[in-house]
Coordinates of C-alpha atoms in Angstrom, one line a residue:
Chain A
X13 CA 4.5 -2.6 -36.7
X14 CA 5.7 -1.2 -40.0
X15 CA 6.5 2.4 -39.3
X16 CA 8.8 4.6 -37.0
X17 CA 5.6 6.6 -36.7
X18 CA 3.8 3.5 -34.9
X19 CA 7.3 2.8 -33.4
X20 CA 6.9 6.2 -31.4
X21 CA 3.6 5.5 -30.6
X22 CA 4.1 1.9 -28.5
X23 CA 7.0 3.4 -27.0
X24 CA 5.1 6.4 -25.7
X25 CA 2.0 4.4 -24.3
X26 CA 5.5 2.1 -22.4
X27 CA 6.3 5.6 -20.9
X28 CA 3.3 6.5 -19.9
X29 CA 2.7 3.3 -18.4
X30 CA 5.8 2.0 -17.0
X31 CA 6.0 1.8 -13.3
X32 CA 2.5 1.3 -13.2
X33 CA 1.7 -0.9 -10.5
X34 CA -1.7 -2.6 -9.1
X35 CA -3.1 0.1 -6.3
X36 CA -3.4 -1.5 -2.7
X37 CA -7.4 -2.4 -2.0
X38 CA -8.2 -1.4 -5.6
X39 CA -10.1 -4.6 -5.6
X40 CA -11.8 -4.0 -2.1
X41 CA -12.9 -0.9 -3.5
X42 CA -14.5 -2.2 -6.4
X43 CA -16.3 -5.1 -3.8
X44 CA -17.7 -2.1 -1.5
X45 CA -18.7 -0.3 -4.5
X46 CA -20.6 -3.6 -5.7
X47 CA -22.3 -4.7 -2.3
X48 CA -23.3 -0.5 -2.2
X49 CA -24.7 -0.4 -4.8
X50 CA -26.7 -4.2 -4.5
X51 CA -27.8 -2.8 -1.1
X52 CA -29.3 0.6 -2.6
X53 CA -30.9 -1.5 -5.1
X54 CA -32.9 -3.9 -2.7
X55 CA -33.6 -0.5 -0.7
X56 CA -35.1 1.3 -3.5
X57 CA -36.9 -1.9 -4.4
X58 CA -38.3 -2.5 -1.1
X59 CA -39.3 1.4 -0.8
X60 CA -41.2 0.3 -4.2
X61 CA -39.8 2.9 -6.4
X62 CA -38.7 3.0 -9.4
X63 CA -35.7 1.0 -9.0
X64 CA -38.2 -2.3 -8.6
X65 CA -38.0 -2.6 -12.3
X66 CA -34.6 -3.4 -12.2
X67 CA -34.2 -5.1 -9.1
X68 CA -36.9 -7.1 -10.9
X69 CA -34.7 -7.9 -13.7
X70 CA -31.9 -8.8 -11.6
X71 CA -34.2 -11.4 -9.8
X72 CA -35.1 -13.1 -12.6
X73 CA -31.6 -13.8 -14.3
X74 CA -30.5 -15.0 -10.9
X75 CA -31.6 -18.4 -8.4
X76 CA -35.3 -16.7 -8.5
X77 CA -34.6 -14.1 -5.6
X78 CA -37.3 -12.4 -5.1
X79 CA -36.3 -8.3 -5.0
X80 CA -37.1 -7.5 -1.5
X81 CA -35.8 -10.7 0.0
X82 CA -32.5 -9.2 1.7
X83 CA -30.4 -12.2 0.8
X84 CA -30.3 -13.9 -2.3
X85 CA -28.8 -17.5 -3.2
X86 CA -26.7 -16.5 -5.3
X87 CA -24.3 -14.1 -3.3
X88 CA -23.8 -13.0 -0.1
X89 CA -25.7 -10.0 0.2
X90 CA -25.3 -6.5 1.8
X91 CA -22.3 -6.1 4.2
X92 CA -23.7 -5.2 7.4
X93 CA -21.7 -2.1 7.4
X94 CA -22.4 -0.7 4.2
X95 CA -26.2 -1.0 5.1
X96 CA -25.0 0.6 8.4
X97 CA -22.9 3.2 6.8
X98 CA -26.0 4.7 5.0
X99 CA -27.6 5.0 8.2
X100 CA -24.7 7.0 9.6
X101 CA -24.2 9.1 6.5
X102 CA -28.2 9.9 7.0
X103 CA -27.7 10.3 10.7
X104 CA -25.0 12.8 10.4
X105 CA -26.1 14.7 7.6
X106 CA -29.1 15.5 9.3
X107 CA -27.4 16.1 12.2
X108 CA -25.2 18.5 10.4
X109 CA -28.0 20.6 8.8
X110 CA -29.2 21.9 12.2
X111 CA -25.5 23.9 12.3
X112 CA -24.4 22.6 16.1
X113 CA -21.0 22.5 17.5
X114 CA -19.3 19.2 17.3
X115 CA -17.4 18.7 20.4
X116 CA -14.5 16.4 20.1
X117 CA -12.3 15.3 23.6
X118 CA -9.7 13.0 23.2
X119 CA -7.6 11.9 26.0
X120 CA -4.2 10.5 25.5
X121 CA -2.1 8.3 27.4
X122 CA 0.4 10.2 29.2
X123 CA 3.4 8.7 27.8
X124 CA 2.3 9.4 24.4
X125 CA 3.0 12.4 22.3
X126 CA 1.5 12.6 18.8
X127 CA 4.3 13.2 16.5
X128 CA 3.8 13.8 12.5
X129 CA 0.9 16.0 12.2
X130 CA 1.3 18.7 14.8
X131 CA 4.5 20.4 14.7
X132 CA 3.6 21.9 18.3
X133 CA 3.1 19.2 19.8
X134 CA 7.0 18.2 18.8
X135 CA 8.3 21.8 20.2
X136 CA 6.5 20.4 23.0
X137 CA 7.7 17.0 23.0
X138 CA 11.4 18.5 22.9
X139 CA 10.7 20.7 25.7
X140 CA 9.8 17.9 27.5
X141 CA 6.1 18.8 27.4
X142 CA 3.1 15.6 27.4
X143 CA -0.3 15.8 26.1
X144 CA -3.0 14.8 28.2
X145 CA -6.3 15.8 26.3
X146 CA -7.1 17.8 23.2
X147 CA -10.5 19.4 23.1
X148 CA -11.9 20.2 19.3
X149 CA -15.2 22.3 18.9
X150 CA -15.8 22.3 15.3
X151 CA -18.8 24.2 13.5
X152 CA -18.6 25.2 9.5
X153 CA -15.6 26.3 8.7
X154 CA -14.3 27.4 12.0
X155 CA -12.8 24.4 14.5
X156 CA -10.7 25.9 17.9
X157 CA -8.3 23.2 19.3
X158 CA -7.7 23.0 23.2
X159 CA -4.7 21.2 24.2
X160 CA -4.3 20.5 27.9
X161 CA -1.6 18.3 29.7
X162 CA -2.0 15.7 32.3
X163 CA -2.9 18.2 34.8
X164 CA -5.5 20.3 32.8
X165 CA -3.7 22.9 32.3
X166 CA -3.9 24.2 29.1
X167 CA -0.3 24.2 27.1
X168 CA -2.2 26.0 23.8
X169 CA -4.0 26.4 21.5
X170 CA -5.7 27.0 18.0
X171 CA -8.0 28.1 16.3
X172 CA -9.2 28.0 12.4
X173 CA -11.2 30.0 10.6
X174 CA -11.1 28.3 7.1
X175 CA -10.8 24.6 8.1
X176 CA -10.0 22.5 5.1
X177 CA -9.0 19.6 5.1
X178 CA -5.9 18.4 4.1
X179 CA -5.7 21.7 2.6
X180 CA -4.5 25.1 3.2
X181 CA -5.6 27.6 5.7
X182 CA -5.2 30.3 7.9
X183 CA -5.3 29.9 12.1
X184 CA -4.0 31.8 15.5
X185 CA -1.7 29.7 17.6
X186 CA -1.7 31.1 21.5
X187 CA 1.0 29.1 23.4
X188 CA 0.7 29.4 27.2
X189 CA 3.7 27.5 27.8
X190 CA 6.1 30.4 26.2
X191 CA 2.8 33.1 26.4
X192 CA 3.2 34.2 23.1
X193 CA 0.5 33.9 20.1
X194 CA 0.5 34.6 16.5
X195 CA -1.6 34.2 13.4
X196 CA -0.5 32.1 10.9
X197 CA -0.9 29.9 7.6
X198 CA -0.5 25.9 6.7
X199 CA 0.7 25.2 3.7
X200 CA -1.7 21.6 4.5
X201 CA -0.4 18.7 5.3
X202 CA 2.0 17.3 2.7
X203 CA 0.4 13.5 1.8
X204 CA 0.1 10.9 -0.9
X205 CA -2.8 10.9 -2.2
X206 CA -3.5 8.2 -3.5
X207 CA -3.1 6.1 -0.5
X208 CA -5.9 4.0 0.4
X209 CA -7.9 5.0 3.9
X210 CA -8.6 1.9 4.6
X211 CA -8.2 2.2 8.2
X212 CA -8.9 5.6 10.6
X213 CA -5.8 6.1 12.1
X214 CA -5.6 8.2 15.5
X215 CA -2.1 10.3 14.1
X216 CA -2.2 12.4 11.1
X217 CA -4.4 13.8 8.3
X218 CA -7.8 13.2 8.9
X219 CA -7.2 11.9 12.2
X220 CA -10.9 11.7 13.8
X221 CA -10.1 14.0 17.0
X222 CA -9.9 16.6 14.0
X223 CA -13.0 15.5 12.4
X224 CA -15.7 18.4 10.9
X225 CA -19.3 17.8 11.1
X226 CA -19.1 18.5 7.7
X227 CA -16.4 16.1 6.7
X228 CA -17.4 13.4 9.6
X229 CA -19.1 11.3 6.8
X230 CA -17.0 11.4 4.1
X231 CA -14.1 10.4 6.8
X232 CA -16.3 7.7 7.9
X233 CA -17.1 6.3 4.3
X234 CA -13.9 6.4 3.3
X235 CA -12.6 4.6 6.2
X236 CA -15.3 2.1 5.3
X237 CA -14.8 2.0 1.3
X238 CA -12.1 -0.2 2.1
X239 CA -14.4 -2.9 3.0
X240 CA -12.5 -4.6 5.9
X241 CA -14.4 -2.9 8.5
X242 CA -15.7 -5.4 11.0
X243 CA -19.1 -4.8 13.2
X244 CA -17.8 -6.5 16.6
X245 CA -20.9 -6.4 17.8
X246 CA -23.1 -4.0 20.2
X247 CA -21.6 -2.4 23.7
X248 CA -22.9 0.2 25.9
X249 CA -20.9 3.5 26.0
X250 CA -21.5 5.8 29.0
X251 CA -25.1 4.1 29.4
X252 CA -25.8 4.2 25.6
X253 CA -26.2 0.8 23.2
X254 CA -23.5 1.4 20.8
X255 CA -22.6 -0.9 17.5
X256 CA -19.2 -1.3 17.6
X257 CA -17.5 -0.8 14.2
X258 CA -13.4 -2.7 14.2
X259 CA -11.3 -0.8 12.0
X260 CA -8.3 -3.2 10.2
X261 CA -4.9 -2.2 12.2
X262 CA -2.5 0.6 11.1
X263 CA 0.7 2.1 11.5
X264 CA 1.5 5.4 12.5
X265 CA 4.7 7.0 13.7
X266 CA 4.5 8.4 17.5
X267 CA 7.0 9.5 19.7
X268 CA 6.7 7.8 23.0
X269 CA 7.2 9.8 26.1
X270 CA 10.6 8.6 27.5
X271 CA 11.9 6.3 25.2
X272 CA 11.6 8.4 21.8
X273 CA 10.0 7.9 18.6
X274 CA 8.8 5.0 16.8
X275 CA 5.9 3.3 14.6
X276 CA 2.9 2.1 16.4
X277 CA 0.6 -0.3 15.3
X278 CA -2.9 1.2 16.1
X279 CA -5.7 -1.3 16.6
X280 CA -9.1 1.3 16.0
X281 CA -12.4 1.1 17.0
X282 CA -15.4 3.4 17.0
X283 CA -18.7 3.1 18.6
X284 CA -22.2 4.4 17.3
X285 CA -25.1 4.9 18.9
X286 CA -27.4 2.2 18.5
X287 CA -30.2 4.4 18.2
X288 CA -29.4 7.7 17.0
X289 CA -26.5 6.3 14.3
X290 CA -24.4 9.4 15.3
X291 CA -20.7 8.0 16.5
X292 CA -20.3 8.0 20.2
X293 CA -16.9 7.1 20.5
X294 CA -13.1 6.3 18.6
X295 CA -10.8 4.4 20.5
X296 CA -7.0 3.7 19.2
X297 CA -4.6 1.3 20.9
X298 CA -1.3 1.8 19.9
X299 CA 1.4 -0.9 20.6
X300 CA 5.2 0.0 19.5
X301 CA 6.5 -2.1 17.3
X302 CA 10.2 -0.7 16.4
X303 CA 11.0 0.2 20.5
X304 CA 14.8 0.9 21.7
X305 CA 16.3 -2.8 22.8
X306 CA 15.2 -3.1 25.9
X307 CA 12.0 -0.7 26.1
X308 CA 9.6 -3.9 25.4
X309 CA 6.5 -2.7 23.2
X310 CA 4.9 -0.4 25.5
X311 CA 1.3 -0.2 24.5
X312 CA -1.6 2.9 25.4
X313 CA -5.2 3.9 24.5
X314 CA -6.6 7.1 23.2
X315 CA -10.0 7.6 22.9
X316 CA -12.2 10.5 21.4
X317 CA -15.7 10.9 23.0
X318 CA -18.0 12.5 20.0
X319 CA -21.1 15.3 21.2
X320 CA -23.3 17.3 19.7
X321 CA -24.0 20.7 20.9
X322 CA -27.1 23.0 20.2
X323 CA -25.5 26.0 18.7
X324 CA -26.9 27.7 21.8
X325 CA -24.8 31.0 22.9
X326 CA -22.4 29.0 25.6
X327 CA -21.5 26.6 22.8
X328 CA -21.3 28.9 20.3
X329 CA -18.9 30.8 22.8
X330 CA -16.3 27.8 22.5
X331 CA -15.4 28.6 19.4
X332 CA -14.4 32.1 20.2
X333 CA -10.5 32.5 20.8
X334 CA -9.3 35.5 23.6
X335 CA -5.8 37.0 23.3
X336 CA -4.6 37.1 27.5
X337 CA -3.1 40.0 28.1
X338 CA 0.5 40.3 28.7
X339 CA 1.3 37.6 25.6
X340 CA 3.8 38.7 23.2
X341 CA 2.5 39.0 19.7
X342 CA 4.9 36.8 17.7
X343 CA 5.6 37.3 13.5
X344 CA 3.5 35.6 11.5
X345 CA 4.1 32.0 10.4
X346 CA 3.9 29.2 7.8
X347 CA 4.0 25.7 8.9
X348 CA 4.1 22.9 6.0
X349 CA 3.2 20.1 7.7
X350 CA 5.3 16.7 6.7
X351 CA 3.3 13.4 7.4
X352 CA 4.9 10.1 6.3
X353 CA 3.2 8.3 4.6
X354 CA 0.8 5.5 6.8
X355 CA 1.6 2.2 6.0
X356 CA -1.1 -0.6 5.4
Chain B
X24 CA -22.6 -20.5 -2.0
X25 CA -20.4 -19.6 0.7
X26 CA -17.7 -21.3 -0.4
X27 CA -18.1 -20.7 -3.8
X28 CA -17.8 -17.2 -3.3
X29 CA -14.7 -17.1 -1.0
X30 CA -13.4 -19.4 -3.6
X31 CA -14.6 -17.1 -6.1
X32 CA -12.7 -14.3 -4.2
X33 CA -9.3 -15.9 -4.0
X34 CA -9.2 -16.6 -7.6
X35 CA -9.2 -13.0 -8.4
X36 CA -7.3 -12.2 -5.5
X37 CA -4.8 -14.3 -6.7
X38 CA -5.0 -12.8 -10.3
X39 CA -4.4 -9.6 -9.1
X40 CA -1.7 -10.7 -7.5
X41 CA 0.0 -11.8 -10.0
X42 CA -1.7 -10.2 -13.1
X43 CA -2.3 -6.6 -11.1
X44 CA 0.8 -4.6 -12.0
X45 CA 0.0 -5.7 -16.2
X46 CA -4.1 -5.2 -16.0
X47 CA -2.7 -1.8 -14.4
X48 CA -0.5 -0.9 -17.6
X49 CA -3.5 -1.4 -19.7
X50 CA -5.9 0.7 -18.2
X51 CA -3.3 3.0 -17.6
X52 CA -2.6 2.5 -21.7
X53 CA -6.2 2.5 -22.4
X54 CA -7.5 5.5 -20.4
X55 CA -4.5 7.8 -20.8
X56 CA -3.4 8.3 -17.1
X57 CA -2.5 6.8 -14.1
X58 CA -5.4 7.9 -12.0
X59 CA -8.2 7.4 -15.2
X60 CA -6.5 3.8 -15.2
X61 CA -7.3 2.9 -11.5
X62 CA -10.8 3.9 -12.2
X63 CA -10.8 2.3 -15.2
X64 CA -9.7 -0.7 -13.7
X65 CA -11.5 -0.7 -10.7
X66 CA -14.8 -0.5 -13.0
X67 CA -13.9 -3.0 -15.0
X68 CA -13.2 -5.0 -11.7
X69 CA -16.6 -3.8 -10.8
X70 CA -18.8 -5.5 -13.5
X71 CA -16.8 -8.5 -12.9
X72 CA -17.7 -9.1 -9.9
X73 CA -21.3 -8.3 -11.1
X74 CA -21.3 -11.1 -13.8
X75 CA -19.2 -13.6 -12.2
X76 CA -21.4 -16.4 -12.3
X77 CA -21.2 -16.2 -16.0
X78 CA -17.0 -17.1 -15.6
X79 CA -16.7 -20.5 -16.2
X80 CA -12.4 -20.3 -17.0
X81 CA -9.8 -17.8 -18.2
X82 CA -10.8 -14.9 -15.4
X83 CA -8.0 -13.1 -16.7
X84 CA -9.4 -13.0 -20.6
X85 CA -12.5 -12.4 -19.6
X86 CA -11.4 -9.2 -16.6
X87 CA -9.1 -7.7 -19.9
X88 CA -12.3 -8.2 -22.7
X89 CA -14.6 -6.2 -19.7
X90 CA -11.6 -3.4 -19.8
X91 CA -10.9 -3.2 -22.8
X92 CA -14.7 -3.1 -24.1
X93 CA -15.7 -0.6 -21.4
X94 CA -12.3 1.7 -22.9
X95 CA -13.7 1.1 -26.4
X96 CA -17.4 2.0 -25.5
X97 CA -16.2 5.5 -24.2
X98 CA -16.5 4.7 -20.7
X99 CA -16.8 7.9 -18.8
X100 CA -16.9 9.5 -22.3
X101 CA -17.6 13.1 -20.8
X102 CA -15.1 13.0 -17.8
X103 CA -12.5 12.0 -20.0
X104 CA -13.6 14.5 -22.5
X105 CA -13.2 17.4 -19.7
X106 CA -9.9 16.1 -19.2
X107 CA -8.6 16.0 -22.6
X108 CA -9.8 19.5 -22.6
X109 CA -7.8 20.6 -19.8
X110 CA -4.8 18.6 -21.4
X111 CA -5.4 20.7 -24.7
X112 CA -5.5 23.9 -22.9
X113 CA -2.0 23.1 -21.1
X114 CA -3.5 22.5 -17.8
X115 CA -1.4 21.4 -14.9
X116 CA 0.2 18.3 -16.1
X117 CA 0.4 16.6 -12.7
X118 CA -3.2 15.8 -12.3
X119 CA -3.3 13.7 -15.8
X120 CA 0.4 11.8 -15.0
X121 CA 1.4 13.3 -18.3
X122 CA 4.7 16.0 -18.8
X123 CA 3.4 18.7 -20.6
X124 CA 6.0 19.7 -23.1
X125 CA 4.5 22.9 -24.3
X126 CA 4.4 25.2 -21.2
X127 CA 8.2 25.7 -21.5
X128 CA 8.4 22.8 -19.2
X129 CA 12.4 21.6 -19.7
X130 CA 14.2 22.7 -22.0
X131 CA 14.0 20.6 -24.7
X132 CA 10.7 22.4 -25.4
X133 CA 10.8 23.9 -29.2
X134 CA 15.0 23.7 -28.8
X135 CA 17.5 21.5 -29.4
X136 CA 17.6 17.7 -29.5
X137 CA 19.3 17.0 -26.0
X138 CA 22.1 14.8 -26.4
X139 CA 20.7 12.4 -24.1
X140 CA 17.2 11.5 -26.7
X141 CA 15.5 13.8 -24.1
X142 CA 13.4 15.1 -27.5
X143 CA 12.6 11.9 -28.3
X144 CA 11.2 11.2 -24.8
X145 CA 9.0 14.3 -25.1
X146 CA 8.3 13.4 -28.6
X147 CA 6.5 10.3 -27.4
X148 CA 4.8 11.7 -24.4
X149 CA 3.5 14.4 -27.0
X150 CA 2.3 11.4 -29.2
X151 CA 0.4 9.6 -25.8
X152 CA -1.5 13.1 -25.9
X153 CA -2.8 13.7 -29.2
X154 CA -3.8 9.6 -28.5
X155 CA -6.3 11.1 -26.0
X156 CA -7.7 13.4 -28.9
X157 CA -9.0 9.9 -30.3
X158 CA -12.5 8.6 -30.4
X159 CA -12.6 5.6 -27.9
X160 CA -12.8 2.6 -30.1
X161 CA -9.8 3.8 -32.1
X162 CA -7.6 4.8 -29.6
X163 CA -8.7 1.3 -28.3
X164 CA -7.3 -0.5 -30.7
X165 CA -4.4 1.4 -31.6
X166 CA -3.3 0.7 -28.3
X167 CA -4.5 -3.0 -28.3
X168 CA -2.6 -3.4 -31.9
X169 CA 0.3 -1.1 -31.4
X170 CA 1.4 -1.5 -28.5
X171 CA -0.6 -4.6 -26.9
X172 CA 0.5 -6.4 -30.1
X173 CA -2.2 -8.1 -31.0
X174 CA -3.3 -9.2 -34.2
X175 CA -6.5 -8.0 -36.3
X176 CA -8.2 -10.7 -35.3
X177 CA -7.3 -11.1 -31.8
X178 CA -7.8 -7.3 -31.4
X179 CA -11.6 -8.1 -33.4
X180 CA -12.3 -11.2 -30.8
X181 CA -11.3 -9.0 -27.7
X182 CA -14.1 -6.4 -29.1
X183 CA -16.5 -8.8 -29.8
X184 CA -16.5 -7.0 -33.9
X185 CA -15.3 -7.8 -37.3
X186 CA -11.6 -7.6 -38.5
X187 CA -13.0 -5.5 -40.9
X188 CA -14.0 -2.8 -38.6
X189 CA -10.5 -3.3 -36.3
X190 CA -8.9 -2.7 -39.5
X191 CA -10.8 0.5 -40.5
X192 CA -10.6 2.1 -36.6
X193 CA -7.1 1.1 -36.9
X194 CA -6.3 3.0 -39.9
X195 CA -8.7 5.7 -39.4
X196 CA -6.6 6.1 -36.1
X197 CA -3.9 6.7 -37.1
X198 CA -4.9 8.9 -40.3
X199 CA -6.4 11.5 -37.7
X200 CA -3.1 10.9 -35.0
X201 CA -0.9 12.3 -38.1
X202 CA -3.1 14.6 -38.6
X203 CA -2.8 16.1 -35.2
X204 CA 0.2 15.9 -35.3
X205 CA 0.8 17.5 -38.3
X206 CA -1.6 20.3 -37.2
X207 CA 0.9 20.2 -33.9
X208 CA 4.1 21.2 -35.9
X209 CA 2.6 23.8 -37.5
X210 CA 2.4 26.2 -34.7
X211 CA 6.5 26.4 -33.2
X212 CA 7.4 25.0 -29.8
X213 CA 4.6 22.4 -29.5
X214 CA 7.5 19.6 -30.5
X215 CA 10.0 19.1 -28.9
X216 CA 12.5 19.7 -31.9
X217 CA 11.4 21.5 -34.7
X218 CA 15.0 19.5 -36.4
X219 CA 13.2 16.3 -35.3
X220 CA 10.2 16.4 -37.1
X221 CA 7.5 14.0 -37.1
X222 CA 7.7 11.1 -39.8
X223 CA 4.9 11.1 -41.0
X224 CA 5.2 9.6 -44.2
X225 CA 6.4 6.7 -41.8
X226 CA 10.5 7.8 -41.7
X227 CA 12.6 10.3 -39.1
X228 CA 13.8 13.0 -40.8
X229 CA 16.7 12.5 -38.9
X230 CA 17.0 9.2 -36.9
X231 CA 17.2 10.4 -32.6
X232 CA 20.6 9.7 -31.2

């Protein structure tokens, strides 16, 4: 280094690149993005296109694999779930393309109130208020939110017509509790982003109870990018062979009905249908972790059930939102939406 | 094989774990930005894993030769050209992880020298910038010999070329930064101090307290 001109130059690369640390799962990524793209290879090669030639090439440098033998000696091969993963991306595209209404139930344990990402469902939390199932009918842009408690009666809800996600938007809140309504706008939800999705967690931003037919894949893939997705195996759901899919554990804040809030470990889970690839079912158990002395670590199970509905004129008809009468029409509001940050 | 390759995976795992936060400085040097750097990186990570039968020692040498070969070679060349583009025009400085000084951001912006070297700060995120208006292979090595700090023929060995052509980028470099930068003072406000003038004959006009 001779000059002050060269001087000015290391010291501005050090401040640009100070505090630069190693991103969590970088490394995972780049295996996923490796077994992906060794598993489209072999596929193309076996569906003897084009891709052959290269798979033929591969073959040769390596322990003389031939390029539609699914394993070769000289790695591991395909993760079972990103050869599964296609499928399900194919399955739910197609799906998609006939425009149905996604129907999304959750049911939550009683003495669970989701916290962060619904600032209603903390009014209701402080007013003493407990969720007992959430109802999401999703179809392009416009998803309508049914939340019932414990007793099915319904406590409010919502209903979008420019569903982003993550992102701004518009939507009519009608709150039977209070019997008021009012149309309003998120500001989105306020999240890092580049924290790594390497696990679907029940609470928050793209929490799957939320889930878009249009966004169901991409939420899928990137819970899967990570590549610490287990498949546990095959179960039946409700009658139907499903391939069970273990998501690695989370935490997410929750405030537990009774004894307050606190962070949760949720263990996730989600089931596909062994036939059609479509998911079937998510299931989150939550166990607290950071309890009051004395409250123990309570544990409970959600679970969202997943169906498809032919955009037929009764489905189509849950989507639609009706003022009751005698509701007061509140001023409009904005609503930014604080989510901590999930940990790993 | 098997256990070759989980042994295989904790060497790197343990690499990163110890070598992650410096690999990340590099790319993050190399590509200009924080989130070019994790792809970058991740890329580089990528053809590693791809050619790892062919790493007999040295994992780290061999990860920083893939990264800084696949910087030098353009890597992404027309993504990273949109985004110096945007960086030109004064886009929104957050998605690059770069402080725009020109869009009246502060207030050091075309005014005083802050008391505090706050010019000189913006005078060397300005510098980072025009770096980005670099062909590949010499912004690659002016960041490998500048600020990396290694020598012609380290920085030569590294690109798998001759000193000859290290020393040539090198200088050709930084020829074309000055020029920038000269090009940059013309027009008023785009430094941070029009008093604290670039050297470019290689001395401050008036040394940054």
């Amino acid at each position: 280094m001779n000059d002050h001109f060269e001087e000015l130059i290391h010291d501005g690369i050090d401040q640009l690149t100070i505090g630069s640390t190693l991103p969590a799962g970088l490394a995972d990524r780049a295996r996923w993005q490796v077994r992906r793209r060794q598993y489209q290879l072999r596929a193309a090669a076996a569906a003897g296109t084009a891709a052959a030639a290269a798979i033929a090439v591969i073959a040769a440098t390596s322990a003389g694999s031939a390029g539609t033998t699914p394993k070769s000696s000289a790695d591991p091969g395909p993760s079972p779930s990103v050869a599964l993963l296609a499928k399900i991306e194919r399955a739910i595209a197609s799906k998609a393309a006939s425009a149905p209404v996604l129907q999304i139930k959750t049911t939550f344990p009683t003495r669970l109130v989701p916290m962060p990402a619904d600032p209603f469902s903390q009014v209701q939390a402080a007013e003493g208020g407990v969720v007992g199932t959430e109802i999401v009918w999703t179809r392009g842009n416009v998803l309508k939110l049914e939340v019932l408690d414990p007793k099915g009666q319904i406590m409010w809800i919502d209903r979008d017509t420019d569903r982003r996600m993550l992102g701004p938007g518009t939507y009519t809140h009608v709150d039977y509790l209070n019997r008021y309504w009012f149309r309003g706008q998120t500001n989105g939800f306020v999240y890092k982003k580049d924290i790594p999705r390497c696990t679907v967690l029940p609470l928050g931003p793209g929490e799957p109870q939320e889930w878009a037919p249009r966004t169901l894949a991409k939420e899928i893939r990137h819970a899967l990018a990570c590549g610490r997705v287990k498949v546990a195996g095959r179960q039946h759901v409700d009658g139907v062979e499903a391939i069970k899919l273990a998501f690695p554990p989370g935490l997410v804040h929750v405030n537990w009905h009774g004894i307050g809030p606190g962070r949760a470990v949720a263990h996730a889970a989600m089931w596909i249908d062994a036939d059609s690839y479509l998911p079937l079912r998510y299931k989150s158990t939550l166990t607290l972790v950071d309890a009051k002395p004395g409250s123990g670590h309570p544990s409970a199970a959600l679970h969202c059930d997943f169906q498809w509905l032919p955009a037929t004129s009764s489905a189509l008809a849950k989507l639609r939102l009706t003022i009751p009468s005698g509701f007061h029409h509140d001023q409009p509001k904005t609503v930014t939406v604080h989510v901590p940050a999930p940990h790993k | 094989v098997g256990a070759q390759a989980d042994e295989a995976a904790a060497d790197l795992d343990r690499l990163l774990a110890e070598r992650g936060d410096q690999l990340m400085r590099a790319a993050v040097a190399l590509a200009g930005s924080r989130s070019d750097g994790e792809d970058l990186l991740q890329a580089a990570l990528e053809r590693l894993l791809r050619s790892r039968h062919r790493v007999d020692s040295d994992l780290e040498g061999y990860l920083r030769r893939i990264l800084y070969n696949l910087a030098a070679d353009g890597w992404r060349r027309r993504a990273t050209g949109e985004r110096r583009l945007r960086l030109i025009r004064g886009a929104p400085a957050a998605s690059t992880g770069l402080t725009d000084t020109r869009a009246g951001a502060g207030g050091t912006a075309g005014g005083a020298v802050g008391a505090d070297g706050t010019a000189v700060v913006d005078l060397r995120d300005a510098l980072v910038r025009l770096l980005s208006q670099l062909p590949p292979r010499q912004r690659t090595v002016i960041v490998l010999r500048f600020w990396a700090q290694l020598s012609e023929a380290e920085t030569a060995a590294m690109l798998g070329c001759s000193e000859g052509s290290v020393k040539s980028a090198a200088s050709r470099g930084m020829a074309r930064l000055r020029e920038l930068a000269a090009q940059w003072q013309e027009e008023p406000g785009h430094f941070p101090s029009q008093a604290n003038r670039l050297p470019l004959t290689g001395q401050l006009l008036e040394e940054p307290r």
